[in-house]
CSV table of C-alpha atoms in Angstrom, one decimal:
chain,number,residue,atom,x,y,z
A,80,UNK,CA,17.5,-37.1,-27.2
A,81,UNK,CA,13.8,-37.3,-27.4
A,82,UNK,CA,12.7,-37.6,-31.1
A,83,UNK,CA,9.1,-36.2,-31.6
A,84,UNK,CA,9.2,-37.1,-35.3
A,85,UNK,CA,9.6,-40.8,-34.6
A,86,UNK,CA,5.8,-41.5,-35.0
A,87,UNK,CA,5.8,-39.7,-38.4
A,88,UNK,CA,8.8,-41.7,-39.6
A,89,UNK,CA,7.1,-44.9,-38.4
A,90,UNK,CA,3.9,-43.9,-40.3
A,91,UNK,CA,5.9,-43.2,-43.5
A,92,UNK,CA,7.8,-46.5,-43.2
A,93,UNK,CA,4.6,-48.5,-42.7
A,94,UNK,CA,3.1,-47.3,-46.1
A,95,UNK,CA,6.3,-46.6,-48.1
A,96,UNK,CA,4.8,-44.1,-50.6
A,97,UNK,CA,6.3,-42.8,-53.8
A,98,UNK,CA,7.6,-39.3,-53.6
A,99,UNK,CA,8.9,-37.2,-56.5
A,100,UNK,CA,11.4,-34.4,-56.0
A,101,UNK,CA,11.7,-31.9,-58.8
A,102,UNK,CA,15.2,-30.5,-57.9
A,103,UNK,CA,17.2,-33.7,-58.6
A,104,UNK,CA,20.6,-32.0,-59.0
A,105,UNK,CA,20.6,-30.2,-55.6
A,106,UNK,CA,23.1,-31.9,-53.3
A,107,UNK,CA,20.8,-31.5,-50.3
A,108,UNK,CA,17.9,-33.1,-52.2
A,109,UNK,CA,20.2,-36.0,-53.2
A,110,UNK,CA,21.5,-36.6,-49.7
A,111,UNK,CA,18.1,-36.2,-48.1
A,112,UNK,CA,16.4,-38.5,-50.5
A,113,UNK,CA,19.2,-41.1,-50.2
A,114,UNK,CA,18.7,-41.1,-46.4
A,115,UNK,CA,14.9,-41.5,-47.0
A,116,UNK,CA,15.6,-44.5,-49.2
A,117,UNK,CA,18.0,-46.1,-46.7
A,118,UNK,CA,15.4,-45.7,-43.9
A,119,UNK,CA,12.7,-47.1,-46.2
A,120,UNK,CA,10.6,-44.0,-45.8
A,121,UNK,CA,9.5,-43.8,-49.4
A,122,UNK,CA,10.4,-44.8,-53.0
A,123,UNK,CA,12.0,-41.8,-54.6
A,124,UNK,CA,11.9,-40.2,-58.1
A,125,UNK,CA,14.4,-37.4,-58.9
A,126,UNK,CA,13.8,-35.2,-61.9
A,127,UNK,CA,16.4,-33.8,-64.3
A,128,UNK,CA,18.8,-35.0,-67.0
A,129,UNK,CA,19.2,-38.7,-66.1
A,130,UNK,CA,22.9,-38.9,-66.9
A,131,UNK,CA,23.8,-35.7,-65.1
A,132,UNK,CA,21.6,-36.6,-62.0
A,133,UNK,CA,23.0,-40.1,-61.9
A,134,UNK,CA,26.6,-38.8,-62.0
A,135,UNK,CA,25.8,-36.3,-59.2
A,136,UNK,CA,24.3,-39.1,-57.1
A,137,UNK,CA,27.3,-41.3,-57.5
A,138,UNK,CA,29.7,-38.4,-56.8
A,139,UNK,CA,28.0,-37.9,-53.4
A,140,UNK,CA,28.6,-41.6,-52.5
A,141,UNK,CA,25.1,-42.9,-53.2
A,142,UNK,CA,23.9,-45.6,-55.6
A,143,UNK,CA,22.0,-44.1,-58.6
A,144,UNK,CA,20.2,-47.4,-59.1
A,145,UNK,CA,18.4,-46.9,-55.8
A,146,UNK,CA,16.5,-43.9,-57.4
A,147,UNK,CA,14.0,-43.7,-60.2
A,148,UNK,CA,15.3,-41.0,-62.5
A,149,UNK,CA,13.1,-39.1,-65.1
A,150,UNK,CA,14.0,-36.3,-67.4
A,151,UNK,CA,10.8,-34.2,-68.0
A,152,UNK,CA,12.1,-33.1,-71.3
A,153,UNK,CA,12.7,-36.7,-72.6
A,154,UNK,CA,10.1,-39.1,-71.3
A,155,UNK,CA,7.4,-41.3,-72.6
A,156,UNK,CA,5.0,-39.6,-70.3
A,157,UNK,CA,5.5,-36.2,-71.9
A,158,UNK,CA,2.6,-36.3,-74.4
A,159,UNK,CA,0.0,-37.5,-71.8
A,160,UNK,CA,1.2,-35.0,-69.2
A,161,UNK,CA,1.2,-32.1,-71.7
A,162,UNK,CA,-2.3,-33.0,-72.8
A,163,UNK,CA,-3.5,-33.1,-69.2
A,164,UNK,CA,-1.9,-29.8,-68.5
A,165,UNK,CA,-3.6,-28.2,-71.5
A,166,UNK,CA,-7.0,-29.5,-70.4
A,167,UNK,CA,-6.4,-28.0,-66.9
A,168,UNK,CA,-5.3,-24.6,-68.2
A,169,UNK,CA,-6.9,-24.1,-71.6
A,170,UNK,CA,-9.7,-21.9,-70.0
A,171,UNK,CA,-6.8,-19.6,-69.0
A,172,UNK,CA,-5.9,-19.2,-72.6
A,173,UNK,CA,-2.8,-21.4,-72.8
A,174,UNK,CA,-1.9,-23.1,-76.1
A,175,UNK,CA,-1.0,-26.7,-76.7
A,176,UNK,CA,2.6,-25.5,-77.4
A,177,UNK,CA,2.7,-23.7,-74.1
A,178,UNK,CA,1.5,-26.9,-72.3
A,179,UNK,CA,4.2,-28.9,-74.0
A,180,UNK,CA,6.9,-26.5,-72.8
A,181,UNK,CA,5.3,-26.3,-69.4
A,182,UNK,CA,5.6,-30.0,-68.9
A,183,UNK,CA,9.4,-29.7,-69.4
A,184,UNK,CA,9.5,-27.6,-66.2
A,185,UNK,CA,10.3,-30.1,-63.4
A,186,UNK,CA,8.0,-28.4,-60.8
A,187,UNK,CA,5.0,-28.8,-63.2
A,188,UNK,CA,6.0,-32.3,-64.2
A,189,UNK,CA,6.2,-33.4,-60.6
A,190,UNK,CA,2.8,-31.9,-59.8
A,191,UNK,CA,1.3,-33.7,-62.8
A,192,UNK,CA,2.9,-37.0,-61.7
A,193,UNK,CA,1.0,-36.6,-58.4
A,194,UNK,CA,-2.2,-35.5,-60.1
A,195,UNK,CA,-2.3,-38.5,-62.4
A,196,UNK,CA,-1.3,-41.0,-59.7
A,197,UNK,CA,2.2,-41.8,-60.9
A,198,UNK,CA,3.5,-40.5,-57.6
A,199,UNK,CA,1.9,-40.1,-54.2
A,200,UNK,CA,3.3,-36.7,-53.3
A,201,UNK,CA,6.0,-34.2,-54.2
A,202,UNK,CA,8.6,-32.0,-52.4
A,203,UNK,CA,10.4,-29.0,-53.8
A,204,UNK,CA,11.6,-25.6,-52.8
A,205,UNK,CA,15.3,-26.1,-52.1
A,206,UNK,CA,15.9,-24.1,-55.2
A,207,UNK,CA,12.4,-22.9,-56.3
A,208,UNK,CA,10.6,-20.1,-54.5
A,209,UNK,CA,7.6,-20.8,-52.4
A,210,UNK,CA,5.5,-18.8,-54.9
A,211,UNK,CA,6.6,-21.1,-57.8
A,212,UNK,CA,6.1,-24.2,-55.7
A,213,UNK,CA,2.6,-23.3,-54.5
A,214,UNK,CA,1.6,-22.1,-58.0
A,215,UNK,CA,2.4,-25.4,-59.6
A,216,UNK,CA,0.5,-27.3,-56.8
A,217,UNK,CA,-2.5,-25.0,-57.1
A,218,UNK,CA,-2.7,-25.1,-60.9
A,219,UNK,CA,-2.1,-28.8,-61.3
A,220,UNK,CA,-2.8,-30.8,-58.2
A,221,UNK,CA,-5.6,-28.4,-57.2
A,222,UNK,CA,-7.5,-27.7,-54.0
A,223,UNK,CA,-9.3,-30.6,-52.4
A,224,UNK,CA,-13.0,-30.5,-53.1
A,225,UNK,CA,-13.9,-30.3,-49.4
A,226,UNK,CA,-11.3,-27.6,-48.5
A,227,UNK,CA,-12.3,-24.0,-48.3
A,228,UNK,CA,-8.7,-22.8,-49.0
A,229,UNK,CA,-5.2,-24.0,-49.3
A,230,UNK,CA,-3.0,-22.9,-46.3
A,231,UNK,CA,0.2,-23.9,-44.8
A,232,UNK,CA,1.8,-24.7,-41.4
A,233,UNK,CA,5.2,-25.4,-39.9
A,234,UNK,CA,5.9,-28.3,-37.7
A,235,UNK,CA,8.0,-26.9,-34.9
A,236,UNK,CA,10.0,-29.5,-33.1
A,237,UNK,CA,11.2,-28.8,-29.6
A,238,UNK,CA,13.6,-31.5,-28.4
A,239,UNK,CA,16.7,-29.6,-27.1
A,240,UNK,CA,17.9,-29.8,-23.5
A,241,UNK,CA,16.9,-26.1,-23.0
A,242,UNK,CA,13.3,-26.7,-24.2
A,243,UNK,CA,11.3,-27.0,-21.0
A,244,UNK,CA,8.3,-28.2,-23.0
A,245,UNK,CA,9.2,-30.8,-25.7
A,246,UNK,CA,7.2,-32.1,-28.6
A,247,UNK,CA,5.8,-31.3,-32.0
A,248,UNK,CA,3.8,-28.1,-32.4
A,249,UNK,CA,1.9,-26.6,-35.4
A,250,UNK,CA,2.4,-22.9,-36.3
A,251,UNK,CA,-0.2,-21.8,-38.9
A,252,UNK,CA,-0.3,-20.0,-41.3
A,253,UNK,CA,3.3,-18.9,-41.5
A,254,UNK,CA,3.9,-19.2,-45.3
A,255,UNK,CA,0.8,-18.6,-47.5
A,256,UNK,CA,-2.3,-16.7,-46.4
A,257,UNK,CA,-1.3,-13.0,-45.9
A,258,UNK,CA,-4.2,-11.5,-44.1
A,259,UNK,CA,-7.0,-14.0,-43.4
A,260,UNK,CA,-10.4,-12.8,-42.4
A,261,UNK,CA,-12.3,-14.5,-39.5
A,262,UNK,CA,-13.8,-17.2,-41.8
A,263,UNK,CA,-10.4,-18.0,-43.3
A,264,UNK,CA,-8.7,-18.0,-39.9
A,265,UNK,CA,-11.3,-20.5,-38.7
A,266,UNK,CA,-10.6,-22.7,-41.8
A,267,UNK,CA,-6.9,-22.5,-41.2
A,268,UNK,CA,-7.4,-23.7,-37.6
A,269,UNK,CA,-9.7,-26.5,-38.5
A,270,UNK,CA,-7.3,-27.7,-41.3
A,271,UNK,CA,-4.4,-27.5,-38.9
A,272,UNK,CA,-6.2,-29.7,-36.4
A,273,UNK,CA,-6.8,-32.3,-39.1
A,274,UNK,CA,-3.1,-32.1,-40.1
A,275,UNK,CA,-2.0,-32.4,-36.5
A,276,UNK,CA,-4.1,-35.5,-35.9
A,277,UNK,CA,-2.9,-37.1,-39.2
A,278,UNK,CA,0.8,-36.6,-38.4
A,279,UNK,CA,0.9,-37.2,-34.7
A,280,UNK,CA,-2.2,-39.1,-33.7
A,281,UNK,CA,-2.6,-36.8,-30.7
A,282,UNK,CA,-5.5,-34.6,-29.6
A,283,UNK,CA,-5.3,-31.1,-31.1
A,284,UNK,CA,-5.6,-28.1,-28.7
A,285,UNK,CA,-5.7,-24.8,-30.6
A,286,UNK,CA,-4.6,-21.5,-29.4
A,287,UNK,CA,-6.0,-18.6,-31.5
A,288,UNK,CA,-3.2,-16.0,-31.1
A,289,UNK,CA,-3.5,-12.2,-30.6
A,290,UNK,CA,-1.9,-9.4,-28.7
A,291,UNK,CA,-4.9,-9.6,-26.4
A,292,UNK,CA,-6.0,-12.4,-24.0
A,293,UNK,CA,-9.7,-12.8,-23.4
A,294,UNK,CA,-10.7,-9.2,-24.0
A,295,UNK,CA,-7.7,-7.5,-22.4
A,296,UNK,CA,-7.6,-5.2,-25.4
A,297,UNK,CA,-10.2,-4.0,-27.8
A,298,UNK,CA,-9.5,-3.6,-31.5
A,299,UNK,CA,-10.8,-4.9,-34.9
A,300,UNK,CA,-7.8,-7.2,-35.1
A,301,UNK,CA,-8.8,-8.7,-31.7
A,302,UNK,CA,-12.4,-9.1,-32.8
A,303,UNK,CA,-11.3,-11.0,-35.9
A,304,UNK,CA,-9.7,-13.6,-33.7
A,305,UNK,CA,-12.6,-13.8,-31.4
A,306,UNK,CA,-15.0,-14.2,-34.3
A,307,UNK,CA,-12.9,-17.0,-35.8
A,308,UNK,CA,-12.8,-18.8,-32.5
A,309,UNK,CA,-16.6,-18.6,-32.3
A,310,UNK,CA,-16.9,-20.0,-35.9
A,311,UNK,CA,-14.7,-23.0,-35.0
A,312,UNK,CA,-16.8,-23.8,-31.9
A,313,UNK,CA,-20.0,-23.6,-33.9
A,314,UNK,CA,-18.7,-26.0,-36.5
A,315,UNK,CA,-16.8,-28.4,-34.3
A,316,UNK,CA,-18.0,-28.1,-30.7
A,317,UNK,CA,-15.9,-31.0,-29.5
A,318,UNK,CA,-12.6,-29.4,-30.7
A,319,UNK,CA,-10.5,-27.9,-28.0
A,320,UNK,CA,-9.9,-24.3,-29.0
A,321,UNK,CA,-9.4,-21.0,-27.1
A,322,UNK,CA,-9.1,-17.4,-28.2
A,323,UNK,CA,-8.1,-14.8,-28.3
A,324,UNK,CA,-4.8,-15.6,-26.5
A,325,UNK,CA,-1.4,-14.1,-26.2
A,326,UNK,CA,1.3,-16.7,-26.9
A,327,UNK,CA,2.4,-17.1,-23.3
A,328,UNK,CA,-1.2,-17.8,-22.2
A,329,UNK,CA,-1.5,-20.5,-24.9
A,330,UNK,CA,1.9,-22.1,-24.2
A,331,UNK,CA,2.4,-21.9,-20.4
A,332,UNK,CA,-0.1,-23.3,-17.9
A,333,UNK,CA,1.0,-20.9,-15.2
A,334,UNK,CA,0.4,-17.9,-17.4
A,335,UNK,CA,-2.9,-19.3,-18.5
A,336,UNK,CA,-4.0,-19.7,-14.9
A,337,UNK,CA,-3.2,-16.1,-14.3
A,338,UNK,CA,-4.5,-14.5,-17.5
A,339,UNK,CA,-7.2,-16.9,-18.6
A,340,UNK,CA,-8.3,-19.2,-15.7
A,341,UNK,CA,-11.4,-20.3,-17.5
A,342,UNK,CA,-9.6,-21.1,-20.8
A,343,UNK,CA,-10.2,-24.6,-22.3
A,344,UNK,CA,-6.6,-25.0,-23.6
A,345,UNK,CA,-5.1,-24.1,-20.1
A,346,UNK,CA,-1.7,-23.2,-21.5
A,347,UNK,CA,-1.3,-26.5,-23.2
A,348,UNK,CA,-1.9,-25.6,-26.9
A,349,UNK,CA,-0.1,-27.7,-29.5
A,350,UNK,CA,-1.5,-25.7,-32.5
A,351,UNK,CA,-0.9,-22.0,-32.6
A,352,UNK,CA,-2.9,-20.1,-35.2
A,353,UNK,CA,-1.4,-16.6,-35.9
A,354,UNK,CA,-3.7,-13.7,-36.9
A,355,UNK,CA,-1.8,-12.9,-40.1
A,356,UNK,CA,1.3,-13.8,-42.1
A,357,UNK,CA,3.4,-11.1,-40.6
A,358,UNK,CA,3.0,-12.5,-37.1
A,359,UNK,CA,3.3,-16.1,-38.2
A,360,UNK,CA,6.4,-15.8,-40.3
A,361,UNK,CA,8.2,-13.6,-37.7
A,362,UNK,CA,7.1,-15.9,-34.9
A,363,UNK,CA,8.3,-19.2,-36.4
A,364,UNK,CA,11.6,-17.7,-37.3
A,365,UNK,CA,12.2,-16.3,-33.8
A,366,UNK,CA,11.4,-19.7,-32.4
A,367,UNK,CA,13.8,-21.3,-34.9
A,368,UNK,CA,16.7,-18.9,-34.8
A,369,UNK,CA,16.6,-17.7,-31.1
A,370,UNK,CA,14.7,-20.5,-29.5
A,371,UNK,CA,16.5,-23.4,-31.3
A,372,UNK,CA,13.3,-25.0,-32.5
A,373,UNK,CA,13.5,-27.1,-35.6
A,374,UNK,CA,11.1,-25.7,-38.2
A,375,UNK,CA,9.8,-28.1,-40.9
A,376,UNK,CA,7.8,-26.5,-43.7
A,377,UNK,CA,5.9,-24.8,-45.0
A,378,UNK,CA,3.7,-27.9,-45.2
A,379,UNK,CA,0.7,-27.3,-47.4
A,380,UNK,CA,-2.8,-28.4,-46.4
A,381,UNK,CA,-6.1,-28.3,-48.4
A,382,UNK,CA,-4.7,-29.8,-51.6
A,383,UNK,CA,-6.2,-32.9,-53.2
A,384,UNK,CA,-2.9,-34.7,-52.9
A,385,UNK,CA,0.3,-33.8,-50.9
A,386,UNK,CA,2.8,-31.2,-52.3
A,387,UNK,CA,5.2,-29.6,-49.9
A,388,UNK,CA,7.7,-26.7,-49.9
A,389,UNK,CA,11.2,-26.6,-48.5
A,390,UNK,CA,13.0,-23.5,-47.4
A,391,UNK,CA,15.8,-22.5,-49.7
A,392,UNK,CA,18.0,-22.6,-46.6
A,393,UNK,CA,17.1,-26.3,-46.0
A,394,UNK,CA,19.5,-29.0,-45.0
A,395,UNK,CA,19.6,-32.6,-46.2
A,396,UNK,CA,17.9,-33.6,-42.9
A,397,UNK,CA,15.1,-31.2,-43.6
A,398,UNK,CA,14.6,-32.9,-47.0
A,399,UNK,CA,14.4,-36.3,-45.3
A,400,UNK,CA,11.9,-35.0,-42.7
A,401,UNK,CA,9.7,-33.5,-45.4
A,402,UNK,CA,9.7,-36.7,-47.4
A,403,UNK,CA,8.5,-38.6,-44.3
A,404,UNK,CA,5.8,-36.0,-43.6
A,405,UNK,CA,4.6,-36.0,-47.2
A,406,UNK,CA,4.4,-39.7,-47.2
A,407,UNK,CA,2.5,-39.7,-44.0
A,408,UNK,CA,0.0,-37.1,-45.4
A,409,UNK,CA,-1.1,-39.4,-48.2
A,410,UNK,CA,-4.7,-40.6,-47.6
């Protein structure tokens, strides 16, 4: 079977970054991280009570000595991390005592490890909600200075026999930005193009999705997508982008020839930017559950350093995939 993730795995293996996972007791985290270690995708730190986590690792047939284990509640790093957290959040009114307690929370501790350079990236969300995962990343790792906003995307892998078009596609934003305006939609598209290049090395071709194709309908929601497309072209005229497009016109060359014969993407988009979170979240789940696509994410973009979220319904393979992606994201 064709493996579209092979280049991402190769990129991760070539640099072998250090990834910290905050949910060290979850069996999917343990198995997925063990597979990442075996494939030399990254060095791995698991957070939690060291004795309990080590016992859980051994019980699942892995070697605990292959992992770095840290207990956020009992570590030599606690004082420095708590101090750093206090400096970050003191303008929000937190006390030093609150900062000390906050650094006992694995999600926060993992984010601080990344912020301070003690790890290259972090993965969580097998247990924690997306809201908690993103909050820790935003509060501690922070937005990249050159990013207009933090958004997310899913890597949608089409590699089954019934998939007539195979490869890795980006769906954005399916997990974070609820109702972006035209400016935010343009930023999501531009960030997604950068992420696609970083992870695949291929040329991005962006379809700005709508219920309308090239003026077939008139509505404020259509105008938003049209305006976002215009903003992208003004900022990055060499980037291949078309909009507004219905999904079939962005995905199928034959439909594009019929509906949008002058379209630059020509039915060959590899990045699909949805107009809002309703459409994005529903769209990726239909592709996953009915279409049989593998959905990896939500992957965050726009942070100063990588921090990524898992679905609470994730598998061990999803964990391994996300470790490889997070490692490949490190600049």
